[in-house]
mmCIF file of C-alpha atoms and ligand atoms in Angstrom:
data_model
loop_
_atom_site.group_PDB
_atom_site.id
_atom_site.type_symbol
_atom_site.label_atom_id
_atom_site.label_comp_id
_atom_site.label_asym_id
_atom_site.label_seq_id
_atom_site.Cartn_x
_atom_site.Cartn_y
_atom_site.Cartn_z
ATOM 1 C CA MET Y 1 -16.624 -5.440 2.521
ATOM 2 C CA ARG Y 2 -18.298 -8.096 0.395
ATOM 3 C CA THR Y 3 -19.004 -11.447 2.085
ATOM 4 C CA ASP Y 4 -16.368 -13.336 0.037
ATOM 5 C CA THR Y 5 -13.804 -10.597 0.821
ATOM 6 C CA LEU Y 6 -14.611 -10.797 4.499
ATOM 7 C CA ASP Y 7 -14.505 -14.566 4.562
ATOM 8 C CA ARG Y 8 -11.078 -14.547 3.041
ATOM 9 C CA LEU Y 9 -9.843 -11.931 5.546
ATOM 10 C CA ASN Y 10 -11.098 -14.021 8.481
ATOM 11 C CA THR Y 11 -9.621 -17.279 7.165
ATOM 12 C CA THR Y 12 -6.154 -15.765 6.565
ATOM 13 C CA MET Y 13 -6.244 -14.062 9.968
ATOM 14 C CA GLU Y 14 -6.999 -17.306 11.789
ATOM 15 C CA ALA Y 15 -4.105 -19.005 9.988
ATOM 16 C CA GLN Y 16 -1.828 -16.075 10.831
ATOM 17 C CA LEU Y 17 -2.653 -16.243 14.541
ATOM 18 C CA VAL Y 18 -1.340 -19.803 14.888
ATOM 19 C CA ARG Y 19 1.645 -19.805 12.499
ATOM 20 C CA ASP Y 20 5.167 -20.263 13.816
ATOM 21 C CA ASP Y 21 6.974 -20.249 10.477
ATOM 22 C CA HIS Y 22 6.605 -18.466 7.150
ATOM 23 C CA PRO Y 23 4.162 -20.433 4.978
ATOM 24 C CA ALA Y 24 5.563 -23.364 3.132
ATOM 25 C CA GLY Y 25 6.223 -22.421 -0.479
ATOM 26 C CA PHE Y 26 6.622 -18.753 0.229
ATOM 27 C CA PRO Y 27 9.301 -17.590 -2.213
ATOM 28 C CA TYR Y 28 12.777 -16.306 -1.373
ATOM 29 C CA LEU Y 29 12.766 -12.512 -1.532
ATOM 30 C CA PRO Y 30 16.023 -11.446 -3.242
ATOM 31 C CA PRO Y 31 17.889 -8.396 -1.738
ATOM 32 C CA VAL Y 32 16.759 -5.055 -3.066
ATOM 33 C CA PRO Y 33 19.493 -2.751 -4.400
ATOM 34 C CA SER Y 34 20.039 0.369 -2.311
ATOM 35 C CA SER Y 35 20.808 2.489 -5.335
ATOM 36 C CA ARG Y 36 17.041 2.550 -6.029
ATOM 37 C CA TYR Y 37 16.914 5.064 -3.148
ATOM 38 C CA THR Y 38 20.085 7.047 -3.862
ATOM 39 C CA ASP Y 39 20.610 7.256 -7.627
ATOM 40 C CA PRO Y 40 19.373 10.443 -9.340
ATOM 41 C CA GLY Y 41 18.999 8.388 -12.540
ATOM 42 C CA PHE Y 42 16.549 6.025 -10.868
ATOM 43 C CA ALA Y 43 14.684 8.980 -9.355
ATOM 44 C CA LYS Y 44 14.274 10.408 -12.864
ATOM 45 C CA LEU Y 45 12.950 7.123 -14.234
ATOM 46 C CA GLU Y 46 10.414 7.082 -11.400
ATOM 47 C CA HIS Y 47 9.372 10.635 -12.014
ATOM 48 C CA ASP Y 48 8.963 10.264 -15.787
ATOM 49 C CA GLU Y 49 7.659 6.719 -16.111
ATOM 50 C CA LEU Y 50 5.955 5.947 -12.797
ATOM 51 C CA LEU Y 51 4.634 9.073 -11.127
ATOM 52 C CA MET Y 52 3.822 11.153 -14.216
ATOM 53 C CA LYS Y 53 1.949 8.243 -15.727
ATOM 54 C CA ASN Y 54 -0.094 7.062 -12.741
ATOM 55 C CA TRP Y 55 -3.257 8.094 -10.954
ATOM 56 C CA LEU Y 56 -2.168 10.262 -8.040
ATOM 57 C CA LEU Y 57 -4.194 11.379 -5.037
ATOM 58 C CA ALA Y 58 -4.834 15.145 -5.231
ATOM 59 C CA GLY Y 59 -7.423 15.581 -2.483
ATOM 60 C CA HIS Y 60 -10.998 14.949 -1.382
ATOM 61 C CA VAL Y 61 -14.262 16.364 -2.656
ATOM 62 C CA SER Y 62 -14.918 18.014 0.745
ATOM 63 C CA GLU Y 63 -12.083 20.389 -0.021
ATOM 64 C CA LEU Y 64 -14.196 21.870 -2.839
ATOM 65 C CA PRO Y 65 -17.476 22.560 -1.091
ATOM 66 C CA ALA Y 66 -18.951 25.133 -3.556
ATOM 67 C CA ALA Y 67 -18.798 26.394 -7.143
ATOM 68 C CA GLY Y 68 -15.485 28.295 -7.472
ATOM 69 C CA SER Y 69 -13.727 26.425 -4.634
ATOM 70 C CA TYR Y 70 -10.207 25.448 -5.647
ATOM 71 C CA PHE Y 71 -6.965 24.072 -4.315
ATOM 72 C CA LEU Y 72 -3.567 23.558 -5.909
ATOM 73 C CA PHE Y 73 -1.697 20.292 -6.396
ATOM 74 C CA GLU Y 74 1.931 21.309 -6.048
ATOM 75 C CA GLN Y 75 3.995 18.104 -5.925
ATOM 76 C CA LEU Y 76 6.420 16.657 -8.540
ATOM 77 C CA ASP Y 77 7.379 20.218 -9.666
ATOM 78 C CA GLN Y 78 3.871 20.674 -11.003
ATOM 79 C CA SER Y 79 1.223 23.235 -10.265
ATOM 80 C CA VAL Y 80 -2.292 22.128 -11.052
ATOM 81 C CA ILE Y 81 -5.592 23.856 -10.214
ATOM 82 C CA ILE Y 82 -8.305 21.533 -8.968
ATOM 83 C CA SER Y 83 -11.631 23.319 -8.877
ATOM 84 C CA ARG Y 84 -15.343 22.902 -8.843
ATOM 85 C CA ALA Y 85 -17.273 24.690 -11.612
ATOM 86 C CA LYS Y 86 -20.872 26.031 -11.531
ATOM 87 C CA ASP Y 87 -22.134 22.708 -12.946
ATOM 88 C CA GLY Y 88 -20.671 20.959 -9.884
ATOM 89 C CA VAL Y 89 -18.033 19.143 -11.938
ATOM 90 C CA ILE Y 90 -14.527 19.003 -10.539
ATOM 91 C CA ARG Y 91 -11.869 19.721 -13.161
ATOM 92 C CA ALA Y 92 -8.075 20.070 -13.180
ATOM 93 C CA PHE Y 93 -5.938 22.456 -15.217
ATOM 94 C CA HIS Y 94 -2.256 23.312 -15.344
ATOM 95 C CA ASN Y 95 -1.847 26.498 -13.321
ATOM 96 C CA SER Y 96 -0.141 28.289 -16.242
ATOM 97 C CA CYS Y 97 -1.518 31.206 -18.220
ATOM 98 C CA ARG Y 98 -1.565 30.606 -21.958
ATOM 99 C CA HIS Y 99 -0.214 34.107 -22.594
ATOM 100 C CA ARG Y 100 3.308 33.975 -21.158
ATOM 101 C CA GLY Y 101 3.075 31.295 -18.483
ATOM 102 C CA SER Y 102 2.456 33.081 -15.223
ATOM 103 C CA ALA Y 103 0.676 31.049 -12.475
ATOM 104 C CA LEU Y 104 -2.985 32.093 -12.383
ATOM 105 C CA LEU Y 105 -3.500 31.230 -8.727
ATOM 106 C CA LEU Y 106 -0.868 31.833 -6.066
ATOM 107 C CA GLU Y 107 -2.668 30.793 -2.871
ATOM 108 C CA HIS Y 108 -2.902 27.083 -2.002
ATOM 109 C CA SER Y 109 -6.674 27.170 -1.746
ATOM 110 C CA GLY Y 110 -9.583 29.564 -1.977
ATOM 111 C CA LYS Y 111 -12.556 30.590 -4.068
ATOM 112 C CA ALA Y 112 -12.563 32.200 -7.524
ATOM 113 C CA MET Y 113 -15.430 32.381 -9.990
ATOM 114 C CA ARG Y 114 -12.963 33.218 -12.744
ATOM 115 C CA PHE Y 115 -9.204 32.651 -13.023
ATOM 116 C CA VAL Y 116 -7.669 36.070 -13.748
ATOM 117 C CA CYS Y 117 -3.936 36.092 -14.439
ATOM 118 C CA PRO Y 118 -2.024 38.346 -12.059
ATOM 119 C CA TYR Y 119 0.376 39.426 -14.858
ATOM 120 C CA HIS Y 120 -1.722 40.989 -17.719
ATOM 121 C CA SER Y 121 -5.211 39.998 -16.565
ATOM 122 C CA TRP Y 122 -6.204 37.410 -19.113
ATOM 123 C CA GLY Y 123 -9.358 35.852 -17.664
ATOM 124 C CA TYR Y 124 -10.458 32.180 -17.835
ATOM 125 C CA SER Y 125 -13.800 30.539 -16.944
ATOM 126 C CA LEU Y 126 -13.951 27.694 -14.406
ATOM 127 C CA GLU Y 127 -14.307 25.421 -17.441
ATOM 128 C CA GLY Y 128 -10.844 26.605 -18.617
ATOM 129 C CA GLU Y 129 -12.005 28.723 -21.539
ATOM 130 C CA LEU Y 130 -10.163 31.991 -22.248
ATOM 131 C CA LYS Y 131 -12.861 34.653 -21.850
ATOM 132 C CA SER Y 132 -11.141 38.032 -21.731
ATOM 133 C CA VAL Y 133 -7.927 39.545 -23.092
ATOM 134 C CA PRO Y 134 -7.182 43.195 -22.367
ATOM 135 C CA ASP Y 135 -6.408 45.056 -25.678
ATOM 136 C CA GLN Y 136 -7.124 41.930 -27.676
ATOM 137 C CA HIS Y 137 -6.948 44.023 -30.874
ATOM 138 C CA ASP Y 138 -3.147 44.152 -30.433
ATOM 139 C CA PHE Y 139 -2.794 40.397 -31.003
ATOM 140 C CA THR Y 140 -2.893 39.510 -34.670
ATOM 141 C CA CYS Y 141 -4.306 36.219 -35.949
ATOM 142 C CA PHE Y 142 -5.504 35.415 -32.449
ATOM 143 C CA GLU Y 143 -8.399 33.100 -31.445
ATOM 144 C CA LYS Y 144 -9.436 32.901 -27.847
ATOM 145 C CA ALA Y 145 -10.659 29.385 -28.445
ATOM 146 C CA ASP Y 146 -7.086 28.291 -29.155
ATOM 147 C CA HIS Y 147 -5.800 29.516 -25.818
ATOM 148 C CA GLY Y 148 -7.854 27.724 -23.174
ATOM 149 C CA LEU Y 149 -6.172 26.309 -20.070
ATOM 150 C CA LYS Y 150 -4.397 22.997 -20.514
ATOM 151 C CA PRO Y 151 -6.473 20.304 -18.823
ATOM 152 C CA VAL Y 152 -5.138 17.519 -16.596
ATOM 153 C CA ARG Y 153 -7.054 14.245 -16.303
ATOM 154 C CA CYS Y 154 -9.121 14.238 -13.142
ATOM 155 C CA GLU Y 155 -11.407 11.440 -11.870
ATOM 156 C CA ILE Y 156 -13.035 10.693 -8.556
ATOM 157 C CA GLU Y 157 -13.354 7.432 -6.659
ATOM 158 C CA ARG Y 158 -15.382 7.256 -3.410
ATOM 159 C CA GLY Y 159 -14.872 10.999 -2.778
ATOM 160 C CA MET Y 160 -11.131 10.936 -3.438
ATOM 161 C CA ILE Y 161 -9.907 13.127 -6.257
ATOM 162 C CA PHE Y 162 -7.115 11.704 -8.436
ATOM 163 C CA ILE Y 163 -5.230 13.269 -11.311
ATOM 164 C CA ASN Y 164 -3.106 11.737 -14.045
ATOM 165 C CA PHE Y 165 -0.647 13.590 -16.267
ATOM 166 C CA ASP Y 166 -0.789 10.851 -18.889
ATOM 167 C CA GLU Y 167 -3.562 11.476 -21.440
ATOM 168 C CA ASN Y 168 -3.348 7.834 -22.531
ATOM 169 C CA ALA Y 169 -3.723 6.201 -19.109
ATOM 170 C CA GLY Y 170 -6.645 3.844 -18.496
ATOM 171 C CA SER Y 171 -9.551 4.921 -16.281
ATOM 172 C CA LEU Y 172 -9.225 5.481 -12.555
ATOM 173 C CA ALA Y 173 -12.039 2.962 -11.967
ATOM 174 C CA ASP Y 174 -10.101 0.222 -13.771
ATOM 175 C CA PHE Y 175 -6.913 1.085 -11.902
ATOM 176 C CA MET Y 176 -8.622 0.906 -8.524
ATOM 177 C CA ALA Y 177 -10.838 -2.099 -9.244
ATOM 178 C CA PRO Y 178 -8.582 -4.732 -7.613
ATOM 179 C CA GLN Y 179 -8.726 -2.877 -4.250
ATOM 180 C CA ALA Y 180 -12.215 -1.363 -4.403
ATOM 181 C CA PRO Y 181 -14.169 -4.196 -2.646
ATOM 182 C CA GLN Y 182 -12.016 -3.728 0.465
ATOM 183 C CA LYS Y 183 -13.538 -0.375 1.370
ATOM 184 C CA VAL Y 184 -17.199 -1.290 0.779
ATOM 185 C CA GLY Y 185 -18.962 -0.514 4.071
ATOM 186 C CA TYR Y 186 -16.850 2.511 4.946
ATOM 187 C CA PRO Y 187 -18.466 5.730 3.552
ATOM 188 C CA ILE Y 188 -15.297 7.683 2.609
ATOM 189 C CA GLU Y 189 -17.300 9.923 0.231
ATOM 190 C CA LYS Y 190 -19.268 11.375 3.185
ATOM 191 C CA MET Y 191 -16.151 12.477 5.062
ATOM 192 C CA VAL Y 192 -14.495 15.889 5.403
ATOM 193 C CA VAL Y 193 -10.874 16.959 5.611
ATOM 194 C CA LYS Y 194 -10.349 18.268 9.104
ATOM 195 C CA LYS Y 195 -6.750 19.282 8.706
ATOM 196 C CA ARG Y 196 -3.888 19.052 6.191
ATOM 197 C CA LEU Y 197 -0.287 18.702 7.303
ATOM 198 C CA LEU Y 198 2.949 18.647 5.317
ATOM 199 C CA VAL Y 199 5.874 16.807 6.925
ATOM 200 C CA GLU Y 200 9.386 17.085 5.463
ATOM 201 C CA MET Y 201 11.499 13.972 5.637
ATOM 202 C CA ASN Y 202 15.245 13.394 5.062
ATOM 203 C CA CYS Y 203 14.939 10.246 3.006
ATOM 204 C CA ASN Y 204 13.789 8.906 -0.324
ATOM 205 C CA TRP Y 205 9.993 8.824 -0.628
ATOM 206 C CA LYS Y 206 9.973 5.045 -1.059
ATOM 207 C CA LEU Y 207 11.911 4.453 2.168
ATOM 208 C CA ALA Y 208 9.318 6.580 4.044
ATOM 209 C CA LEU Y 209 6.478 4.659 2.368
ATOM 210 C CA HIS Y 210 8.165 1.315 3.335
ATOM 211 C CA ASN Y 211 7.665 2.245 6.955
ATOM 212 C CA PHE Y 212 3.885 2.139 6.509
ATOM 213 C CA LEU Y 213 3.907 -1.139 4.599
ATOM 214 C CA GLU Y 214 4.787 -3.317 7.608
ATOM 215 C CA ILE Y 215 4.024 -3.494 11.316
ATOM 216 C CA TYR Y 216 7.162 -5.481 12.125
ATOM 217 C CA HIS Y 217 8.581 -2.254 13.632
ATOM 218 C CA VAL Y 218 5.551 -1.392 15.763
ATOM 219 C CA ALA Y 219 6.557 -3.396 18.824
ATOM 220 C CA THR Y 220 9.939 -1.584 18.878
ATOM 221 C CA VAL Y 221 9.209 1.915 17.607
ATOM 222 C CA HIS Y 222 5.633 2.440 18.837
ATOM 223 C CA ALA Y 223 5.821 0.320 21.979
ATOM 224 C CA LYS Y 224 3.765 2.802 23.995
ATOM 225 C CA THR Y 225 1.624 4.445 21.331
ATOM 226 C CA LEU Y 226 0.338 1.860 18.817
ATOM 227 C CA ALA Y 227 1.475 -1.528 20.100
ATOM 228 C CA PRO Y 228 -0.953 -1.617 23.071
ATOM 229 C CA HIS Y 229 -3.896 -1.256 20.652
ATOM 230 C CA LEU Y 230 -3.002 -3.765 17.970
ATOM 231 C CA ASN Y 231 -2.793 -7.563 17.942
ATOM 232 C CA SER Y 232 0.278 -7.615 15.715
ATOM 233 C CA GLN Y 233 0.221 -11.403 15.534
ATOM 234 C CA SER Y 234 -3.018 -11.191 13.517
ATOM 235 C CA PHE Y 235 -1.513 -8.928 10.832
ATOM 236 C CA VAL Y 236 -2.523 -10.130 7.369
ATOM 237 C CA ILE Y 237 -1.607 -8.803 3.935
ATOM 238 C CA ALA Y 238 -3.513 -9.189 0.653
ATOM 239 C CA LEU Y 239 -1.518 -8.333 -2.449
ATOM 240 C CA PHE Y 240 -3.600 -7.087 -5.387
ATOM 241 C CA GLU Y 241 -3.045 -6.317 -9.027
ATOM 242 C CA ASN Y 242 -1.699 -2.838 -9.905
ATOM 243 C CA GLY Y 243 0.441 -2.786 -6.757
ATOM 244 C CA HIS Y 244 -2.475 -2.157 -4.376
ATOM 245 C CA MET Y 245 -2.807 -4.027 -1.055
ATOM 246 C CA ARG Y 246 -4.985 -4.507 1.976
ATOM 247 C CA PHE Y 247 -3.732 -5.053 5.504
ATOM 248 C CA GLY Y 248 -5.874 -6.248 8.390
ATOM 249 C CA THR Y 249 -5.017 -6.253 12.109
ATOM 250 C CA ARG Y 250 -7.299 -7.099 15.025
ATOM 251 C CA LYS Y 251 -7.704 -4.487 17.722
ATOM 252 C CA LYS Y 252 -6.910 -5.277 21.299
ATOM 253 C CA LYS Y 253 -9.381 -2.955 22.961
ATOM 254 C CA GLY Y 254 -12.469 -1.025 21.772
ATOM 255 C CA GLU Y 255 -13.620 0.007 18.383
ATOM 256 C CA SER Y 256 -11.334 2.967 17.848
ATOM 257 C CA LEU Y 257 -7.587 3.262 18.327
ATOM 258 C CA PHE Y 258 -7.981 6.848 19.330
ATOM 259 C CA GLN Y 259 -11.112 8.379 20.833
ATOM 260 C CA PRO Y 260 -13.779 5.747 21.468
ATOM 261 C CA SER Y 261 -16.522 8.216 22.407
ATOM 262 C CA LEU Y 262 -16.278 10.292 19.236
ATOM 263 C CA PHE Y 263 -19.104 10.258 16.690
ATOM 264 C CA LYS Y 264 -19.152 7.275 14.311
ATOM 265 C CA PRO Y 265 -21.757 6.846 11.573
ATOM 266 C CA ASP Y 266 -24.145 3.883 11.846
ATOM 267 C CA ASP Y 267 -23.414 2.632 8.367
ATOM 268 C CA ILE Y 268 -19.856 1.473 9.039
ATOM 269 C CA ALA Y 269 -19.467 -2.283 8.594
ATOM 270 C CA ASP Y 270 -18.471 -4.311 11.671
ATOM 271 C CA VAL Y 271 -15.133 -5.340 10.163
ATOM 272 C CA PHE Y 272 -13.937 -1.724 10.464
ATOM 273 C CA ARG Y 273 -14.856 -1.726 14.150
ATOM 274 C CA GLU Y 274 -13.148 -5.038 14.949
ATOM 275 C CA CYS Y 275 -10.041 -4.637 12.742
ATOM 276 C CA THR Y 276 -7.792 -1.920 11.520
ATOM 277 C CA ILE Y 277 -8.066 -2.163 7.763
ATOM 278 C CA ALA Y 278 -5.225 -0.383 5.942
ATOM 279 C CA LEU Y 279 -5.220 0.277 2.224
ATOM 280 C CA PRO Y 280 -1.884 0.959 0.589
ATOM 281 C CA THR Y 281 -2.861 2.415 -2.803
ATOM 282 C CA PHE Y 282 -0.216 2.356 -5.498
ATOM 283 C CA PRO Y 283 1.985 4.266 -6.019
ATOM 284 C CA ASN Y 284 2.234 6.563 -3.015
ATOM 285 C CA THR Y 285 -0.839 6.643 -0.773
ATOM 286 C CA PHE Y 286 -1.599 4.894 2.495
ATOM 287 C CA TYR Y 287 -4.517 5.043 4.902
ATOM 288 C CA SER Y 288 -5.717 2.969 7.781
ATOM 289 C CA LEU Y 289 -9.471 3.036 8.403
ATOM 290 C CA ASP Y 290 -10.768 3.598 11.909
ATOM 291 C CA PRO Y 291 -14.479 4.220 12.768
ATOM 292 C CA ILE Y 292 -13.795 7.766 13.923
ATOM 293 C CA GLY Y 293 -11.759 8.702 10.836
ATOM 294 C CA PHE Y 294 -8.239 8.262 9.504
ATOM 295 C CA SER Y 295 -5.057 9.828 8.338
ATOM 296 C CA LEU Y 296 -4.786 9.919 4.519
ATOM 297 C CA GLN Y 297 -1.123 9.987 3.675
ATOM 298 C CA SER Y 298 0.717 10.503 0.355
ATOM 299 C CA PHE Y 299 4.495 10.341 -0.064
ATOM 300 C CA TRP Y 300 6.092 12.732 -2.571
ATOM 301 C CA PRO Y 301 9.720 12.911 -3.730
ATOM 302 C CA ALA Y 302 11.458 16.267 -3.170
ATOM 303 C CA GLY Y 303 14.874 15.187 -4.437
ATOM 304 C CA VAL Y 304 16.465 11.756 -4.321
ATOM 305 C CA ASP Y 305 17.023 11.861 -0.541
ATOM 306 C CA LYS Y 306 14.254 14.249 0.555
ATOM 307 C CA SER Y 307 10.518 13.692 0.594
ATOM 308 C CA ILE Y 308 7.276 15.159 1.795
ATOM 309 C CA MET Y 309 4.457 13.353 3.565
ATOM 310 C CA GLU Y 310 1.152 15.062 2.825
ATOM 311 C CA VAL Y 311 -1.383 14.123 5.500
ATOM 312 C CA ARG Y 312 -5.114 14.762 5.453
ATOM 313 C CA LEU Y 313 -6.919 14.062 8.689
ATOM 314 C CA MET Y 314 -10.348 12.709 7.589
ATOM 315 C CA GLY Y 315 -13.321 12.829 9.946
ATOM 316 C CA TRP Y 316 -17.113 13.007 9.867
ATOM 317 C CA ASP Y 317 -19.172 16.031 8.990
ATOM 318 C CA VAL Y 318 -20.216 16.945 12.540
ATOM 319 C CA ASP Y 319 -19.935 20.262 14.318
ATOM 320 C CA SER Y 320 -19.342 19.763 18.052
ATOM 321 C CA ASP Y 321 -16.907 20.928 20.655
ATOM 322 C CA GLU Y 322 -15.770 17.325 21.214
ATOM 323 C CA ASP Y 323 -15.104 16.896 17.503
ATOM 324 C CA ARG Y 324 -13.103 20.113 17.219
ATOM 325 C CA ALA Y 325 -11.090 19.289 20.343
ATOM 326 C CA HIS Y 326 -10.368 15.810 19.054
ATOM 327 C CA TRP Y 327 -9.070 16.919 15.686
ATOM 328 C CA ASP Y 328 -7.047 19.731 17.214
ATOM 329 C CA ALA Y 329 -5.416 17.170 19.509
ATOM 330 C CA MET Y 330 -5.092 14.679 16.644
ATOM 331 C CA ASP Y 331 -2.734 17.012 14.812
ATOM 332 C CA GLY Y 332 -0.316 16.578 17.755
ATOM 333 C CA ILE Y 333 -0.989 12.857 18.219
ATOM 334 C CA VAL Y 334 -0.278 12.125 14.571
ATOM 335 C CA ARG Y 335 2.915 14.222 14.648
ATOM 336 C CA ASN Y 336 4.019 12.432 17.824
ATOM 337 C CA ILE Y 337 3.517 8.939 16.351
ATOM 338 C CA LEU Y 338 5.192 10.033 13.093
ATOM 339 C CA SER Y 339 8.126 11.496 14.995
ATOM 340 C CA GLU Y 340 8.783 7.984 16.445
ATOM 341 C CA ASP Y 341 9.363 6.778 12.862
ATOM 342 C CA LEU Y 342 10.850 9.954 11.393
ATOM 343 C CA CYS Y 343 13.866 10.127 13.666
ATOM 344 C CA LEU Y 344 15.171 6.945 12.061
ATOM 345 C CA PHE Y 345 14.692 7.895 8.379
ATOM 346 C CA ARG Y 346 17.807 10.074 7.994
ATOM 347 C CA SER Y 347 20.101 7.363 9.323
ATOM 348 C CA ILE Y 348 18.571 4.829 6.917
ATOM 349 C CA GLN Y 349 19.092 7.130 3.966
ATOM 350 C CA GLN Y 350 22.679 7.861 5.062
ATOM 351 C CA SER Y 351 23.572 4.188 5.345
ATOM 352 C CA LEU Y 352 22.332 3.662 1.782
ATOM 353 C CA THR Y 353 23.898 6.839 0.352
ATOM 354 C CA ARG Y 354 27.310 6.046 1.983
ATOM 355 C CA GLY Y 355 27.175 2.591 0.420
ATOM 356 C CA THR Y 356 27.462 0.900 3.840
ATOM 357 C CA ILE Y 357 24.302 -1.093 3.100
ATOM 358 C CA PRO Y 358 24.364 -1.921 -0.606
ATOM 359 C CA GLN Y 359 21.099 -3.859 -0.482
ATOM 360 C CA LEU Y 360 18.016 -4.190 1.673
ATOM 361 C CA THR Y 361 16.800 -7.506 3.147
ATOM 362 C CA PHE Y 362 13.028 -8.126 3.409
ATOM 363 C CA GLY Y 363 11.388 -10.951 5.351
ATOM 364 C CA TYR Y 364 7.938 -12.579 5.063
ATOM 365 C CA GLN Y 365 6.345 -9.801 7.169
ATOM 366 C CA GLU Y 366 7.842 -7.286 4.724
ATOM 367 C CA ARG Y 367 6.479 -8.862 1.542
ATOM 368 C CA ALA Y 368 4.293 -5.801 0.959
ATOM 369 C CA LEU Y 369 7.455 -3.684 0.536
ATOM 370 C CA TYR Y 370 8.696 -6.181 -2.057
ATOM 371 C CA TRP Y 371 5.319 -6.227 -3.867
ATOM 372 C CA PHE Y 372 5.495 -2.428 -4.034
ATOM 373 C CA GLU Y 373 9.029 -2.509 -5.452
ATOM 374 C CA GLU Y 374 7.990 -5.142 -8.024
ATOM 375 C CA GLU Y 375 5.170 -2.880 -9.189
ATOM 376 C CA VAL Y 376 7.582 0.089 -9.441
ATOM 377 C CA ASP Y 377 9.587 -1.911 -11.945
ATOM 378 C CA ARG Y 378 6.491 -3.087 -13.854
ATOM 379 C CA ARG Y 379 5.323 0.505 -14.244
ATOM 380 C CA ILE Y 380 8.747 1.892 -15.224
ATOM 381 C CA GLY Y 381 9.304 -1.147 -17.457
ATOM 382 C CA ALA Y 382 12.097 -3.508 -16.323
ATOM 383 C CA HIS Y 383 13.857 -2.974 -19.703
ATOM 384 C CA ASN Y 384 14.280 0.692 -18.814
ATOM 385 C CA ILE Y 385 16.002 -0.060 -15.545
ATOM 386 C CA PRO Y 386 19.707 -0.952 -15.354
ATOM 387 C CA GLU Y 387 19.992 -4.660 -14.495
ATOM 388 C CA SER Y 388 21.829 -3.969 -11.256
ATOM 389 C CA GLN Y 389 18.885 -1.918 -9.979
ATOM 390 C CA ARG Y 390 16.029 -4.264 -10.864
ATOM 391 C CA VAL Y 391 13.880 -6.246 -8.483
ATOM 392 C CA ALA Y 392 13.237 -9.862 -9.519
ATOM 393 C CA PRO Y 393 9.454 -10.505 -9.766
ATOM 394 C CA VAL Y 394 8.692 -13.435 -7.382
ATOM 395 C CA LEU Y 395 5.389 -12.600 -5.729
ATOM 396 C CA ALA Y 396 2.787 -12.881 -8.573
ATOM 397 C CA GLU Y 397 1.696 -16.329 -7.232
ATOM 398 C CA GLN Y 398 0.879 -14.773 -3.866
ATOM 399 C CA MET Y 399 -1.526 -12.201 -5.390
ATOM 400 C CA GLU Y 400 -5.238 -12.396 -4.487
ATOM 401 C CA ARG Y 401 -7.549 -12.314 -7.427
HETATM 402 S S1 FES K 1 1.101 35.853 -18.466
HETATM 403 FE FE1 FES K 1 -0.996 35.743 -17.962
HETATM 404 S S2 FES K 1 -1.855 37.485 -18.826
HETATM 405 FE FE2 FES K 1 0.248 37.615 -19.364
HETATM 406 FE FE1 FE2 K 2 5.650 3.454 12.337
#
């Protein structure tokens, strides 16, 4: 973290530790309509105007270690090949053959030096050019150059691979700029994905994400697992432009919440040893940096009241029995902590779907949830949203610049 960023974190944390009221001048947060989480019309607006037009986390460069390595992005009813070509460049293409639309790759991940369609064997290079067509003489007026794979925008920030289905979107660097200084001093680009998990949830994706945007519930839900490690009183939130945020919480004991003896690189800044720094990244990604690694989580809709949490366990590139044992155990630890939250999600969704709870109430400690919802409306365009479903923008003054 830069010095000015760190200074501001420390100042706000000290103020937080002694407060016994919400800050004077903090605005009233109006209730948030429950239909934002139950209405198929709102879900369609989100899909078309928010998710299909934003930078979305697809994976990490360590998942593509060599030329020909690929994995598929398969959320939002899309199928996209993310692969590394011989020139080392990572590219993304729709996983659809230009002949009659078959998927080219059927496995989630693997290695292929050429994409050969499993239907009639049209063959494409890793750069997406159509290279071979069996019996090409049977196609009249046909140019291979006109039938390359359809590209998807793909850019990388600090080792994280993002895609964007909107050809007209601004750059990833510009989108991430308001949050980028917060992760200086934590070498994410040197990490490796140790495991990837998919967790199905019986609630709207935004309700699941809400759960990670506050620690108000930690004392109740995670009383034995997380609460003993975190000084919840110190929890601070910075709201940034583009819907991004940064949370900071002091640790109660040791550098790591999980396995203090595990390898940690020397070049991690002290702030990441003393505090848990979490980085909610708009629209649907959350991670909380710990010196031994972290859980990189993205929340995807799978229907208006179903969602999927995609989790990548990120660690350091070391090969030891202790490391393997830790990450094998971590799979279970993460699932255990998640299960403490997950068992409540279905009941929350049902209360909203039944109409028992027509609106949600957010307090000062839940202002990050409100900031997220404000940004959802900014991205969709408030004029596109029925008035009864909008969230009034009230937090702009609270944003850090
Ligand atoms: S659909 Fe791919 S070769 Fe026919
Ligand atoms: Fe939780």
